[in-house]
mmCIF file of C-alpha atoms in Angstrom:
data_model
loop_
_atom_site.group_PDB
_atom_site.id
_atom_site.type_symbol
_atom_site.label_atom_id
_atom_site.label_comp_id
_atom_site.label_asym_id
_atom_site.label_seq_id
_atom_site.Cartn_x
_atom_site.Cartn_y
_atom_site.Cartn_z
ATOM 1 C CA MET A 1 38.039 -7.860 12.879
ATOM 2 C CA SER A 2 41.753 -7.611 12.149
ATOM 3 C CA GLY A 3 41.028 -4.658 9.851
ATOM 4 C CA ALA A 4 39.143 -2.897 12.635
ATOM 5 C CA PHE A 5 42.004 -3.571 15.045
ATOM 6 C CA ALA A 6 44.495 -2.206 12.538
ATOM 7 C CA SER A 7 42.407 0.949 12.039
ATOM 8 C CA ALA A 8 42.167 1.400 15.817
ATOM 9 C CA VAL A 9 45.951 1.128 16.106
ATOM 10 C CA ASN A 10 46.478 3.519 13.198
ATOM 11 C CA ALA A 11 44.124 6.045 14.825
ATOM 12 C CA VAL A 12 46.677 6.490 17.610
ATOM 13 C CA SER A 13 49.212 8.444 15.606
ATOM 14 C CA PRO A 14 51.606 10.764 17.395
ATOM 15 C CA GLY A 15 50.269 13.788 15.522
ATOM 16 C CA ILE A 16 52.105 16.853 14.293
ATOM 17 C CA TYR A 17 54.128 18.816 16.819
ATOM 18 C CA LEU A 18 55.311 22.398 16.441
ATOM 19 C CA GLY A 19 58.166 23.791 18.455
ATOM 20 C CA TRP A 20 59.760 27.162 19.104
ATOM 21 C CA GLY A 21 62.812 26.829 21.319
ATOM 22 C CA GLY A 22 61.751 24.939 24.431
ATOM 23 C CA PHE A 23 58.046 25.406 23.670
ATOM 24 C CA VAL A 24 56.347 22.431 21.997
ATOM 25 C CA ILE A 25 52.648 22.089 21.145
ATOM 26 C CA GLN A 26 50.584 19.631 19.145
ATOM 27 C CA LEU A 27 49.024 21.169 16.037
ATOM 28 C CA GLY A 28 45.495 20.099 17.084
ATOM 29 C CA ASN A 29 45.818 21.786 20.469
ATOM 30 C CA LEU A 30 47.197 24.949 18.847
ATOM 31 C CA ILE A 31 44.236 25.062 16.418
ATOM 32 C CA VAL A 32 41.747 24.705 19.312
ATOM 33 C CA ILE A 33 43.428 27.507 21.307
ATOM 34 C CA ILE A 34 43.499 29.848 18.277
ATOM 35 C CA ALA A 35 39.814 29.026 17.556
ATOM 36 C CA MET A 36 38.922 29.923 21.163
ATOM 37 C CA LEU A 37 40.742 33.264 20.951
ATOM 38 C CA VAL A 38 39.010 34.054 17.630
ATOM 39 C CA LEU A 39 35.587 33.135 19.079
ATOM 40 C CA PHE A 40 36.240 35.327 22.136
ATOM 41 C CA ALA A 41 37.206 38.297 19.959
ATOM 42 C CA LEU A 42 34.205 37.801 17.658
ATOM 43 C CA ALA A 43 31.865 37.588 20.669
ATOM 44 C CA LEU A 44 33.100 40.998 21.827
ATOM 45 C CA PHE A 45 32.768 42.782 18.511
ATOM 46 C CA LEU A 46 30.018 41.105 16.467
ATOM 47 C CA PRO A 47 26.558 42.706 16.903
ATOM 48 C CA PHE A 48 23.938 40.474 18.516
ATOM 49 C CA PRO A 49 20.775 39.920 16.457
ATOM 50 C CA HIS A 50 17.689 41.443 18.049
ATOM 51 C CA GLY A 51 14.725 39.152 17.471
ATOM 52 C CA ARG A 52 12.329 41.349 19.433
ATOM 53 C CA ARG A 53 12.393 44.526 21.485
ATOM 54 C CA ARG A 54 14.137 44.309 24.817
ATOM 55 C CA ARG A 55 13.926 46.473 27.862
ATOM 56 C CA MET B 1 10.350 43.122 50.644
ATOM 57 C CA SER B 2 13.858 44.494 50.478
ATOM 58 C CA VAL B 3 16.619 44.688 47.881
ATOM 59 C CA GLU B 4 16.366 42.292 44.926
ATOM 60 C CA GLY B 5 17.847 38.881 45.771
ATOM 61 C CA ARG B 6 17.928 39.651 49.480
ATOM 62 C CA THR B 7 14.272 39.503 50.455
ATOM 63 C CA THR B 8 13.862 38.413 54.040
ATOM 64 C CA GLU B 9 10.146 38.597 54.771
ATOM 65 C CA THR B 10 7.496 35.912 54.439
ATOM 66 C CA PRO B 11 4.786 36.726 51.873
ATOM 67 C CA ALA B 12 2.061 38.732 53.617
ATOM 68 C CA ASP B 13 -0.690 36.211 52.830
ATOM 69 C CA GLU B 14 1.251 33.249 54.288
ATOM 70 C CA PRO B 15 1.730 32.751 58.047
ATOM 71 C CA SER B 16 5.196 31.800 59.288
ATOM 72 C CA ALA B 17 5.669 28.027 58.997
ATOM 73 C CA ARG B 18 6.273 25.816 62.046
ATOM 74 C CA THR B 19 7.436 22.597 60.356
ATOM 75 C CA TRP B 20 10.849 22.122 58.721
ATOM 76 C CA THR B 21 9.197 21.379 55.390
ATOM 77 C CA GLY B 22 7.139 24.561 55.575
ATOM 78 C CA LYS B 23 10.138 26.605 56.683
ATOM 79 C CA SER B 24 12.183 25.109 53.819
ATOM 80 C CA ARG B 25 9.465 26.027 51.305
ATOM 81 C CA GLN B 26 9.265 29.587 52.592
ATOM 82 C CA TRP B 27 13.058 29.921 52.587
ATOM 83 C CA LEU B 28 13.285 28.598 49.009
ATOM 84 C CA LEU B 29 10.478 30.867 47.795
ATOM 85 C CA ARG B 30 12.145 33.877 49.434
ATOM 86 C CA ARG B 31 15.539 33.141 47.879
ATOM 87 C CA LEU B 32 14.339 31.860 44.516
ATOM 88 C CA PRO B 33 10.773 32.924 43.659
ATOM 89 C CA PRO B 34 9.342 31.395 40.436
ATOM 90 C CA GLU B 35 9.736 34.673 38.513
ATOM 91 C CA LYS B 36 13.496 34.537 39.209
ATOM 92 C CA LEU B 37 13.841 30.803 38.519
ATOM 93 C CA LEU B 38 12.124 31.098 35.125
ATOM 94 C CA PRO B 39 12.239 34.792 34.176
ATOM 95 C CA ASP B 40 10.319 36.341 31.294
ATOM 96 C CA ASP B 41 13.151 38.611 30.218
ATOM 97 C CA GLN B 42 16.763 39.563 30.843
ATOM 98 C CA PRO B 43 18.470 42.972 31.077
ATOM 99 C CA SER B 44 19.339 44.573 27.721
ATOM 100 C CA TYR B 45 23.104 44.023 28.188
ATOM 101 C CA VAL B 46 22.528 40.230 28.010
ATOM 102 C CA ALA B 47 21.884 40.677 24.254
ATOM 103 C CA SER B 48 25.573 40.100 23.513
ATOM 104 C CA TRP B 49 27.448 37.086 22.130
ATOM 105 C CA ILE B 50 29.680 36.999 25.228
ATOM 106 C CA TYR B 51 26.637 35.945 27.282
ATOM 107 C CA VAL B 52 26.008 32.956 24.969
ATOM 108 C CA PHE B 53 28.927 30.747 26.003
ATOM 109 C CA GLY B 54 27.482 29.681 29.368
ATOM 110 C CA ILE B 55 24.403 28.123 27.769
ATOM 111 C CA GLY B 56 26.725 26.828 25.030
ATOM 112 C CA ALA B 57 28.623 24.875 27.688
ATOM 113 C CA ILE B 58 25.366 23.482 29.093
ATOM 114 C CA ALA B 59 24.160 22.452 25.606
ATOM 115 C CA SER B 60 27.507 20.724 24.993
ATOM 116 C CA PHE B 61 27.211 18.982 28.356
ATOM 117 C CA VAL B 62 23.789 17.613 27.346
ATOM 118 C CA PHE B 63 25.387 16.122 24.211
ATOM 119 C CA VAL B 64 28.242 14.702 26.311
ATOM 120 C CA ILE B 65 25.738 12.934 28.572
ATOM 121 C CA LEU B 66 23.515 11.651 25.731
ATOM 122 C CA SER B 67 26.425 10.279 23.674
ATOM 123 C CA GLY B 68 27.962 8.875 26.880
ATOM 124 C CA ILE B 69 24.741 6.985 27.654
ATOM 125 C CA VAL B 70 24.810 5.384 24.177
ATOM 126 C CA LEU B 71 28.498 4.456 24.595
ATOM 127 C CA SER B 72 27.936 2.952 28.053
ATOM 128 C CA LEU B 73 24.947 0.901 26.845
ATOM 129 C CA ASN B 74 26.929 -0.642 23.981
ATOM 130 C CA GLY B 75 30.425 -0.964 25.461
ATOM 131 C CA PRO B 76 34.032 -0.533 24.263
ATOM 132 C CA LEU B 77 34.015 -3.382 21.730
ATOM 133 C CA TRP B 78 31.108 -1.709 19.913
ATOM 134 C CA TYR B 79 32.591 1.773 19.820
ATOM 135 C CA HIS B 80 35.985 0.473 18.743
ATOM 136 C CA VAL B 81 34.898 -1.772 15.860
ATOM 137 C CA SER B 82 31.575 -0.543 14.416
ATOM 138 C CA VAL B 83 31.085 2.453 12.140
ATOM 139 C CA LEU B 84 28.194 3.784 14.232
ATOM 140 C CA GLY B 85 30.261 3.186 17.366
ATOM 141 C CA HIS B 86 33.108 5.266 15.927
ATOM 142 C CA PHE B 87 30.628 8.034 15.113
ATOM 143 C CA VAL B 88 29.088 8.109 18.606
ATOM 144 C CA ASN B 89 32.557 7.916 20.156
ATOM 145 C CA SER B 90 33.621 10.922 18.061
ATOM 146 C CA THR B 91 30.412 12.756 18.984
ATOM 147 C CA HIS B 92 31.312 12.188 22.649
ATOM 148 C CA LEU B 93 34.849 13.513 22.122
ATOM 149 C CA TRP B 94 33.813 16.590 20.132
ATOM 150 C CA SER B 95 31.001 17.516 22.513
ATOM 151 C CA VAL B 96 33.609 17.411 25.293
ATOM 152 C CA GLU B 97 35.869 19.648 23.168
ATOM 153 C CA LEU B 98 32.970 22.089 22.656
ATOM 154 C CA PHE B 99 32.101 21.873 26.369
ATOM 155 C CA PHE B 100 35.599 22.969 27.349
ATOM 156 C CA ILE B 101 35.927 25.542 24.547
ATOM 157 C CA THR B 102 32.651 27.256 25.484
ATOM 158 C CA MET B 103 33.306 26.931 29.231
ATOM 159 C CA VAL B 104 36.767 28.523 28.960
ATOM 160 C CA ILE B 105 35.496 31.403 26.768
ATOM 161 C CA HIS B 106 32.662 31.845 29.320
ATOM 162 C CA LEU B 107 35.362 31.968 32.009
ATOM 163 C CA TRP B 108 37.380 34.579 30.090
ATOM 164 C CA GLY B 109 34.289 36.747 29.587
ATOM 165 C CA LYS B 110 33.249 36.524 33.225
ATOM 166 C CA TYR B 111 36.793 37.148 34.472
ATOM 167 C CA TRP B 112 37.086 40.403 32.523
ATOM 168 C CA MET B 113 33.583 41.338 33.731
ATOM 169 C CA ALA B 114 34.640 40.698 37.361
ATOM 170 C CA ALA B 115 31.571 38.472 37.636
ATOM 171 C CA TRP B 116 32.014 37.949 41.387
ATOM 172 C CA ARG B 117 30.760 41.506 42.030
ATOM 173 C CA GLY B 118 27.494 42.243 43.818
ATOM 174 C CA GLY B 119 27.334 39.236 46.160
ATOM 175 C CA ARG B 120 28.046 36.759 43.353
ATOM 176 C CA ALA B 121 31.188 35.195 44.874
ATOM 177 C CA LEU B 122 29.549 31.788 45.326
ATOM 178 C CA THR B 123 28.402 31.828 41.682
ATOM 179 C CA TRP B 124 32.021 32.448 40.634
ATOM 180 C CA ILE B 125 33.323 29.749 43.011
ATOM 181 C CA THR B 126 30.872 27.100 41.746
ATOM 182 C CA GLY B 127 31.984 27.963 38.200
ATOM 183 C CA VAL B 128 35.615 27.378 39.168
ATOM 184 C CA VAL B 129 34.679 24.104 40.918
ATOM 185 C CA SER B 130 32.707 22.900 37.873
ATOM 186 C CA PHE B 131 35.776 23.590 35.693
ATOM 187 C CA ALA B 132 38.022 21.606 38.071
ATOM 188 C CA VAL B 133 35.590 18.684 38.363
ATOM 189 C CA SER B 134 35.153 18.646 34.567
ATOM 190 C CA ILE B 135 38.917 18.300 34.125
ATOM 191 C CA VAL B 136 38.886 15.182 36.348
ATOM 192 C CA ALA B 137 35.887 13.828 34.397
ATOM 193 C CA ALA B 138 37.680 14.402 31.084
ATOM 194 C CA PHE B 139 40.865 12.831 32.454
ATOM 195 C CA THR B 140 39.021 9.634 33.405
ATOM 196 C CA GLY B 141 37.502 9.665 29.900
ATOM 197 C CA TYR B 142 40.929 9.793 28.263
ATOM 198 C CA LEU B 143 41.891 6.776 30.403
ATOM 199 C CA LEU B 144 38.934 4.841 28.962
ATOM 200 C CA GLN B 145 39.907 5.022 25.303
ATOM 201 C CA THR B 146 41.363 1.507 25.821
ATOM 202 C CA ASN B 147 44.136 2.129 23.309
ATOM 203 C CA PHE B 148 47.850 2.937 23.440
ATOM 204 C CA ASP B 149 47.060 6.601 24.092
ATOM 205 C CA SER B 150 45.098 5.813 27.267
ATOM 206 C CA GLN B 151 47.795 3.354 28.347
ATOM 207 C CA TRP B 152 50.425 6.064 27.959
ATOM 208 C CA ILE B 153 48.315 8.631 29.868
ATOM 209 C CA ALA B 154 47.591 6.159 32.692
ATOM 210 C CA PHE B 155 51.199 5.181 33.207
ATOM 211 C CA GLN B 156 52.356 8.799 33.198
ATOM 212 C CA ALA B 157 49.561 9.820 35.570
ATOM 213 C CA LYS B 158 50.137 7.008 38.074
ATOM 214 C CA ASP B 159 53.524 8.462 38.963
ATOM 215 C CA ALA B 160 52.011 11.885 39.648
ATOM 216 C CA LEU B 161 49.133 10.413 41.669
ATOM 217 C CA ASN B 162 51.492 8.162 43.643
ATOM 218 C CA ALA B 163 53.711 11.169 44.323
ATOM 219 C CA VAL B 164 50.810 13.013 45.985
ATOM 220 C CA GLY B 165 49.799 9.879 47.918
ATOM 221 C CA ILE B 166 46.427 9.002 46.362
ATOM 222 C CA GLY B 167 47.579 6.412 43.818
ATOM 223 C CA ALA B 168 46.346 3.423 45.854
ATOM 224 C CA TRP B 169 42.907 4.961 46.322
ATOM 225 C CA PHE B 170 42.529 6.458 42.831
ATOM 226 C CA ASN B 171 44.287 3.843 40.689
ATOM 227 C CA VAL B 172 44.463 4.951 37.055
ATOM 228 C CA ALA B 173 45.714 1.491 36.042
ATOM 229 C CA ASP B 174 42.469 -0.075 37.317
ATOM 230 C CA LEU B 175 40.185 0.148 34.290
ATOM 231 C CA GLY B 176 37.061 -0.997 36.179
ATOM 232 C CA GLN B 177 37.528 1.611 38.905
ATOM 233 C CA ILE B 178 38.124 4.407 36.404
ATOM 234 C CA PHE B 179 35.092 3.259 34.390
ATOM 235 C CA MET B 180 32.882 3.665 37.481
ATOM 236 C CA TRP B 181 34.364 7.087 38.203
ATOM 237 C CA HIS B 182 33.749 8.189 34.626
ATOM 238 C CA ILE B 183 30.211 6.937 34.033
ATOM 239 C CA THR B 184 28.700 7.463 37.503
ATOM 240 C CA LEU B 185 30.562 9.658 39.988
ATOM 241 C CA MET B 186 32.001 12.305 37.663
ATOM 242 C CA PRO B 187 28.850 12.961 35.575
ATOM 243 C CA LEU B 188 26.832 13.268 38.788
ATOM 244 C CA ALA B 189 29.431 15.614 40.286
ATOM 245 C CA VAL B 190 29.635 17.829 37.180
ATOM 246 C CA ALA B 191 25.834 17.917 36.832
ATOM 247 C CA ALA B 192 25.339 18.777 40.522
ATOM 248 C CA VAL B 193 27.833 21.664 40.429
ATOM 249 C CA VAL B 194 26.466 22.983 37.124
ATOM 250 C CA VAL B 195 22.873 22.893 38.469
ATOM 251 C CA LEU B 196 23.991 24.751 41.604
ATOM 252 C CA HIS B 197 25.841 27.284 39.434
ATOM 253 C CA VAL B 198 22.747 27.931 37.277
ATOM 254 C CA ILE B 199 20.490 28.238 40.353
ATOM 255 C CA LEU B 200 22.896 30.829 41.810
ATOM 256 C CA VAL B 201 22.852 32.733 38.506
ATOM 257 C CA ARG B 202 19.041 32.754 38.696
ATOM 258 C CA MET B 203 19.060 33.869 42.345
ATOM 259 C CA HIS B 204 21.506 36.741 41.884
ATOM 260 C CA GLY B 205 20.915 37.559 38.202
ATOM 261 C CA VAL B 206 23.546 37.754 35.463
ATOM 262 C CA VAL B 207 26.363 40.146 36.250
ATOM 263 C CA PRO B 208 26.226 43.426 34.315
ATOM 264 C CA PRO B 209 29.194 44.785 32.315
ATOM 265 C CA LEU B 210 31.557 46.991 34.359
ATOM 266 C CA ASP B 211 30.177 50.214 32.865
ATOM 267 C CA ALA B 212 26.564 49.211 33.651
ATOM 268 C CA ALA B 213 27.182 48.463 37.345
ATOM 269 C CA GLU B 214 24.717 51.088 38.545
ATOM 270 C CA SER B 215 21.878 49.271 36.744
ATOM 271 C CA ASP B 216 22.199 46.217 39.033
ATOM 272 C CA ALA B 217 20.215 46.102 42.278
ATOM 273 C CA GLN B 218 22.681 43.777 44.038
ATOM 274 C CA LEU B 219 25.653 45.943 43.092
ATOM 275 C CA ARG B 220 23.863 49.045 44.371
ATOM 276 C CA SER B 221 23.171 47.281 47.689
ATOM 277 C CA THR B 222 26.754 46.017 48.136
ATOM 278 C CA THR B 223 28.561 49.062 46.703
ATOM 279 C CA PRO B 224 27.124 52.253 48.255
ATOM 280 C CA SER B 225 29.795 54.328 46.479
ATOM 281 C CA LEU B 226 27.995 53.590 43.199
ATOM 282 C CA ILE B 227 25.054 55.671 44.357
ATOM 283 C CA ASP B 228 27.298 58.363 45.862
ATOM 284 C CA THR B 229 29.319 58.816 42.671
ATOM 285 C CA GLU B 230 26.631 58.160 40.082
ATOM 286 C CA GLY B 231 23.919 60.190 41.762
ATOM 287 C CA ASP B 232 20.456 58.729 41.387
ATOM 288 C CA ALA B 233 21.053 55.115 40.396
ATOM 289 C CA ARG B 234 19.251 54.102 37.232
#
C-alpha cells in the first residue's frame, strides 16, 4: 500500500518546461501541439485510399 | 419537394396529420428522411483525410465514456492502487487527449472550409458549443485525479470562479459535487450536443470544399451568385 502511495506521489512530477523569453510551455503540451499540426498537414496532402468507386 | 434539405411538403401518399404526434412525425420525416439520416454514399470530396477527424472525435468520445464507466464502477482507490486501475485510468486520459486532438483538427479543417456556409450556421454553432462543454468536462476530470495536481488546479481555479461570482454554486473544492458534474451532467451534456451536431450534419450534408461550392444544393439555394457566375450549376 505504501509503495502504491509512493508511486502515486511520484507520478505527480512537475515535468519539463521549455521557455523562450516570457513564453513558457511544458514539453508534453508542446509535443501534443506539434503532433496536431503535423496531423493537420498530413491530412491535407496525403492521398485518401479508395476502397471502391465513388460518385 | 423543393431544394435538398428544405423540403416543405407532406409526402403525397400521407394526409396532413391532426395530432401533435403525427405532426411531429411528418415534420421529422420532412427535415430528416431515413435516406439522409443513414445515407448510402457521400460526395466524392469526402474521400479526404481532413473529413476523418470528426468521426475520430466521436470514436475517442466512445472510449472516454467506456473507460469512464469502468472507473466510476470501481472508484478512486482502485484506479490509484491497482495495475489494471492505472491502465484504465490512463486509457481514460489518452482517449480524452485523442478526443481533443481530433476535435481541434476537425475545427481547423472546418474553419478553413468556412463550414457555416449554405445554411449550416447551427451545425457550426453546435460544434463550438460541444468544444466549450468538453473543456468544462475535462476540467472537472482534472479535478478528480485526487492527487496534488488536482489539488493545485482546484485551488487556482477557485479564485477565478469566485472572481466571476459562481464559486459558491460551482465549488471546485467540493469533491462530491465535482464528481457528480463529471460523471453525470457533463457526459450527458457533451453527448447531447454531439448528437445534435451529427443530426444537423445529416440534415444539411457535409460542407463541400470552397472550390466545389457549386456542387452543393444548399449552397446553390442560399448563394444565387454561384449560379450566375458559374453558369449551369453542376
